[in-house]
XYZ file of C-alpha atoms in Angstrom:
318
model
C 5.536 -17.342 12.789
C 7.597 -19.524 9.815
C 6.566 -17.328 7.572
C 9.301 -13.857 8.165
C 11.970 -16.851 9.112
C 11.744 -18.598 5.898
C 11.185 -15.254 4.437
C 14.842 -14.926 6.551
C 16.522 -18.103 5.453
C 16.149 -16.356 1.477
C 17.602 -13.831 1.928
C 20.637 -15.011 3.210
C 21.016 -18.231 0.501
C 19.826 -15.077 -2.648
C 22.492 -13.067 -1.355
C 25.787 -15.393 0.062
C 24.593 -18.882 -2.931
C 22.992 -15.455 -5.727
C 25.583 -13.676 -5.505
C 29.048 -15.720 -6.080
C 27.662 -18.627 -8.825
C 26.456 -14.912 -10.552
C 30.682 -14.261 -10.328
C 31.427 -16.758 -11.103
C 29.524 -17.570 -14.164
C 30.525 -16.228 -17.784
C 27.902 -16.017 -19.423
C 27.927 -12.347 -16.833
C 30.471 -10.809 -18.846
C 29.843 -12.867 -22.309
C 26.071 -10.538 -22.133
C 26.261 -7.103 -20.018
C 23.094 -6.606 -20.050
C 21.815 -9.781 -19.200
C 24.221 -10.220 -15.867
C 23.553 -5.671 -15.152
C 19.661 -8.135 -15.300
C 20.147 -10.313 -13.150
C 22.568 -8.937 -10.245
C 19.368 -6.087 -10.513
C 16.970 -8.460 -9.559
C 19.183 -10.349 -6.778
C 19.432 -7.410 -4.740
C 15.888 -6.658 -5.666
C 15.020 -9.199 -4.460
C 16.586 -10.097 -0.948
C 16.157 -6.469 -0.602
C 12.161 -7.361 -1.328
C 12.595 -10.507 1.728
C 13.847 -8.950 3.876
C 11.133 -6.170 3.829
C 8.476 -8.666 2.895
C 9.784 -9.891 6.267
C 9.353 -7.231 8.242
C 5.425 -7.163 6.971
C 4.452 -10.265 8.316
C 5.642 -10.026 11.591
C 3.746 -6.498 11.300
C 0.247 -8.004 9.292
C -1.663 -8.639 12.251
C -1.697 -4.690 13.817
C -1.734 -3.628 10.237
C -4.780 -2.603 8.394
C -4.030 -4.067 5.210
C -5.159 -7.289 6.739
C -8.933 -6.678 5.782
C -7.512 -6.101 2.228
C -5.339 -9.099 1.660
C -8.169 -11.483 3.644
C -10.630 -9.786 1.125
C -8.204 -11.101 -2.185
C -8.236 -14.647 -0.779
C -11.821 -15.213 0.176
C -11.674 -15.054 3.532
C -12.032 -13.169 6.627
C -9.093 -10.658 8.829
C -9.710 -12.852 11.384
C -7.933 -15.982 9.787
C -6.011 -13.951 8.220
C -3.704 -11.914 12.153
C -4.447 -15.049 13.633
C -2.041 -17.354 10.363
C 0.205 -14.253 10.874
C 0.191 -13.721 14.119
C 3.513 -14.853 15.856
C 4.068 -15.298 20.520
C 4.825 -12.221 20.697
C 1.783 -10.834 20.278
C 1.327 -7.623 19.227
C 4.719 -6.144 21.147
C 6.604 -7.254 18.301
C 4.146 -6.086 15.905
C 3.936 -3.145 16.222
C 7.985 -2.578 16.682
C 8.251 -4.689 13.369
C 5.148 -1.859 11.563
C 8.396 0.947 12.226
C 11.244 -0.831 11.811
C 9.699 -1.563 8.608
C 7.980 1.699 7.616
C 11.763 3.210 8.549
C 13.404 1.271 6.215
C 11.253 1.270 2.742
C 12.077 4.962 3.920
C 15.113 4.956 4.378
C 15.692 3.652 0.092
C 13.720 5.685 -0.395
C 15.709 8.973 0.991
C 19.280 7.132 -0.045
C 17.924 6.349 -3.758
C 15.724 10.292 -3.828
C 19.794 12.307 -2.252
C 22.009 9.947 -4.364
C 20.076 11.454 -8.038
C 19.372 14.515 -6.390
C 23.448 14.628 -5.263
C 24.465 13.553 -8.632
C 22.764 15.580 -10.414
C 23.411 18.918 -8.736
C 27.017 17.718 -9.141
C 26.676 16.968 -13.088
C 24.419 20.552 -13.473
C 27.882 22.402 -11.729
C 29.669 20.090 -14.494
C 28.142 21.420 -17.268
C 28.150 25.220 -16.299
C 32.333 24.618 -15.344
C 32.045 23.491 -18.865
C 30.447 26.185 -20.301
C 33.801 28.277 -19.237
C 36.747 26.876 -19.773
C 35.807 23.735 -22.588
C 35.661 24.555 -26.333
C 32.584 23.463 -28.408
C 34.044 20.036 -30.760
C 32.227 20.686 -34.992
C 32.168 16.399 -33.489
C 29.744 17.617 -31.115
C 31.899 17.039 -27.487
C 32.888 19.081 -26.009
C 37.812 19.822 -25.388
C 38.562 21.002 -22.009
C 42.624 21.369 -21.981
C 44.068 19.128 -19.284
C 47.264 17.604 -19.151
C 45.284 14.318 -18.208
C 43.934 12.108 -21.325
C 40.097 11.599 -20.067
C 36.751 11.351 -21.470
C 33.493 11.335 -19.772
C 29.933 11.496 -20.350
C 27.959 13.392 -18.136
C 24.089 12.457 -18.905
C 21.226 14.834 -18.029
C 18.920 16.314 -19.834
C 21.978 18.916 -20.758
C 24.158 15.189 -21.420
C 28.018 16.495 -22.613
C 31.284 14.157 -23.577
C 34.553 15.926 -22.511
C 37.815 15.122 -24.601
C 40.619 16.406 -22.935
C 43.303 18.320 -24.568
C 45.609 15.055 -23.891
C 43.378 12.774 -25.145
C 43.087 14.715 -28.163
C 46.526 14.341 -29.126
C 46.807 10.768 -27.732
C 43.771 8.591 -29.454
C 44.270 8.216 -32.937
C 40.907 9.137 -35.068
C 39.706 5.905 -35.043
C 40.658 6.065 -31.300
C 38.256 8.414 -30.653
C 35.356 7.141 -33.169
C 35.429 4.417 -30.692
C 35.631 6.152 -27.178
C 32.375 8.303 -28.870
C 30.604 5.459 -29.200
C 31.349 4.289 -26.318
C 30.542 7.307 -23.521
C 26.984 8.111 -26.495
C 26.300 4.278 -25.037
C 26.188 5.321 -21.767
C 23.991 8.257 -22.325
C 22.189 6.283 -24.680
C 21.101 3.901 -21.987
C 21.136 6.167 -18.788
C 24.003 3.698 -17.158
C 24.218 6.349 -14.477
C 20.225 5.533 -13.536
C 22.018 1.945 -12.782
C 24.482 3.022 -10.329
C 21.743 5.099 -8.245
C 19.531 2.360 -8.119
C 23.078 0.371 -6.992
C 24.804 3.405 -4.575
C 21.433 3.746 -2.946
C 20.949 0.261 -2.130
C 24.254 -0.444 -0.768
C 23.524 2.293 1.388
C 20.050 1.634 2.590
C 21.482 -2.039 3.475
C 25.237 -0.581 5.263
C 26.418 -3.861 6.591
C 24.704 -6.751 3.666
C 27.868 -7.739 1.212
C 25.453 -8.476 -1.491
C 24.831 -5.205 -2.422
C 28.442 -3.650 -1.932
C 29.018 -6.708 -4.921
C 25.936 -6.429 -7.033
C 26.973 -2.646 -7.270
C 31.174 -3.004 -7.652
C 30.386 -5.585 -10.998
C 27.388 -3.285 -12.436
C 29.591 -0.722 -12.932
C 31.628 -2.666 -14.134
C 29.095 -3.796 -17.230
C 27.843 -0.786 -17.359
C 31.254 -0.500 -18.877
C 31.828 -4.217 -20.765
C 28.659 -3.262 -22.136
C 29.511 0.729 -23.307
C 32.301 -1.239 -24.590
C 30.331 -3.991 -27.364
C 27.905 -1.045 -27.907
C 31.629 1.021 -29.749
C 33.127 -1.671 -31.094
C 32.136 -3.501 -34.491
C 35.464 -6.735 -33.843
C 37.473 -5.467 -36.208
C 38.127 -2.559 -33.542
C 38.342 -4.603 -30.474
C 42.188 -4.543 -29.882
C 41.498 -0.649 -30.832
C 39.485 -0.585 -28.409
C 41.608 -2.000 -25.949
C 44.474 0.356 -27.037
C 42.171 3.287 -26.324
C 41.418 2.274 -22.898
C 45.058 2.434 -22.070
C 45.841 5.355 -22.385
C 42.627 6.596 -20.553
C 43.462 4.483 -17.556
C 46.069 7.230 -15.840
C 42.896 9.897 -16.308
C 40.223 10.368 -14.035
C 37.229 11.358 -14.292
C 34.981 14.055 -11.302
C 33.319 12.452 -9.208
C 29.045 12.535 -11.646
C 31.158 11.128 -14.569
C 30.822 8.284 -16.418
C 34.630 7.684 -17.993
C 35.336 5.166 -20.887
C 39.173 4.072 -18.856
C 38.694 4.484 -15.583
C 36.234 1.687 -13.760
C 37.824 -2.327 -14.516
C 40.423 -0.950 -17.375
C 42.387 -4.491 -17.123
C 39.339 -6.783 -16.986
C 37.994 -5.053 -19.561
C 41.431 -5.463 -21.830
C 41.157 -8.466 -22.127
C 37.879 -8.972 -22.260
C 39.117 -6.833 -25.880
C 41.626 -8.696 -27.035
C 41.200 -12.573 -26.088
C 39.226 -14.075 -28.352
C 34.992 -12.873 -29.261
C 33.397 -15.376 -26.838
C 30.046 -15.473 -28.892
C 26.682 -13.894 -26.793
C 23.959 -15.007 -24.866
C 21.752 -17.569 -27.999
C 17.424 -16.512 -27.496
C 16.772 -19.804 -25.805
C 19.689 -19.284 -23.273
C 18.471 -15.157 -22.863
C 14.421 -16.406 -21.949
C 16.551 -19.053 -19.305
C 17.816 -16.021 -17.476
C 14.881 -14.290 -17.838
C 12.330 -17.186 -16.497
C 14.110 -17.846 -13.655
C 15.327 -14.090 -12.452
C 10.740 -13.451 -12.419
C 10.983 -16.150 -9.873
C 13.909 -15.069 -7.701
C 11.912 -11.732 -7.273
C 8.213 -13.758 -7.472
C 9.782 -15.686 -4.565
C 9.173 -13.513 -1.597
C 6.006 -12.421 -3.176
C 4.640 -15.983 -2.631
C 6.731 -16.564 0.739
C 5.205 -13.645 2.420
C 0.945 -14.352 0.857
C 1.428 -17.676 1.840
C -0.120 -18.130 6.393
C -2.545 -16.052 4.081
C -3.141 -19.011 1.122
C -3.519 -21.034 4.059
C -6.030 -18.896 6.127
C -7.470 -19.887 3.212
C -8.042 -23.718 2.940
C -8.686 -23.024 6.330
C -10.932 -21.426 5.950
C -13.383 -23.484 4.067
C -11.894 -26.765 4.869
C -13.951 -25.441 8.645
C -17.117 -24.211 6.482
C -17.225 -27.342 4.689
C -17.123 -29.379 8.045
C -19.541 -27.996 10.385
C -21.881 -27.405 7.472
């Protein structure tokens, strides 16, 4: 019974302490790609710990216990014995059902979100054929009084610029904004946002997932800002964001001027902070690797204990 309780405790501590730590750490915004990875690792670790807590309770009722026993060189009896709870088979069966429902829910949320976003983007691309005009520089111009620039990811990806944005942005600012959108398309930021949104819906009520979704949405914009501008163009991009922040893009699009525009303008106009050095990046990578592996280690600890107990019994009986 210890393993599921420890796993749930780990999930709670990681969700609360981890999200607070990342939200307060300056390096997250200094190096947005590492920040995105850290938030993704945190939510994955919390989700995995919750799922593994259910699996450890259900293991005595699952055929997979035989494979776990083979993996650790012990018997299925010893494995079941170390994972059995005082409630017995009834709780194990109920946990198996609830864990299966949770896994199906997560998979369904991801599939539905990706399908809905792809369908909306296809609809937008089809509409652009009728109302948009292809610009020689490779983007589509739509006649609209609000200044907006956004991209539609996917196989038929498009960058869309409104006529108002074309009039208000200088050629230099337009070039920077287009580079920003190209970064979204190359990095497939839409997939990172879809995964974050799916986890938020699947684990409805857990603040860490909604907070991660918010933070990742901001960080993908900051990553695109960094890729779009050289150090001398930071203020030009900031001016472009101010111009575009009054516009509104369609739902499935990634727009240059919408998400966390004020924080991004402040970041661009402040003194340029150095990104993480390789050693610091390696430390972040190692920490997230430990974070992701901890739920698996905690879940397999009773099986390791069963192996040790089995070996000790065999040695003393001999």
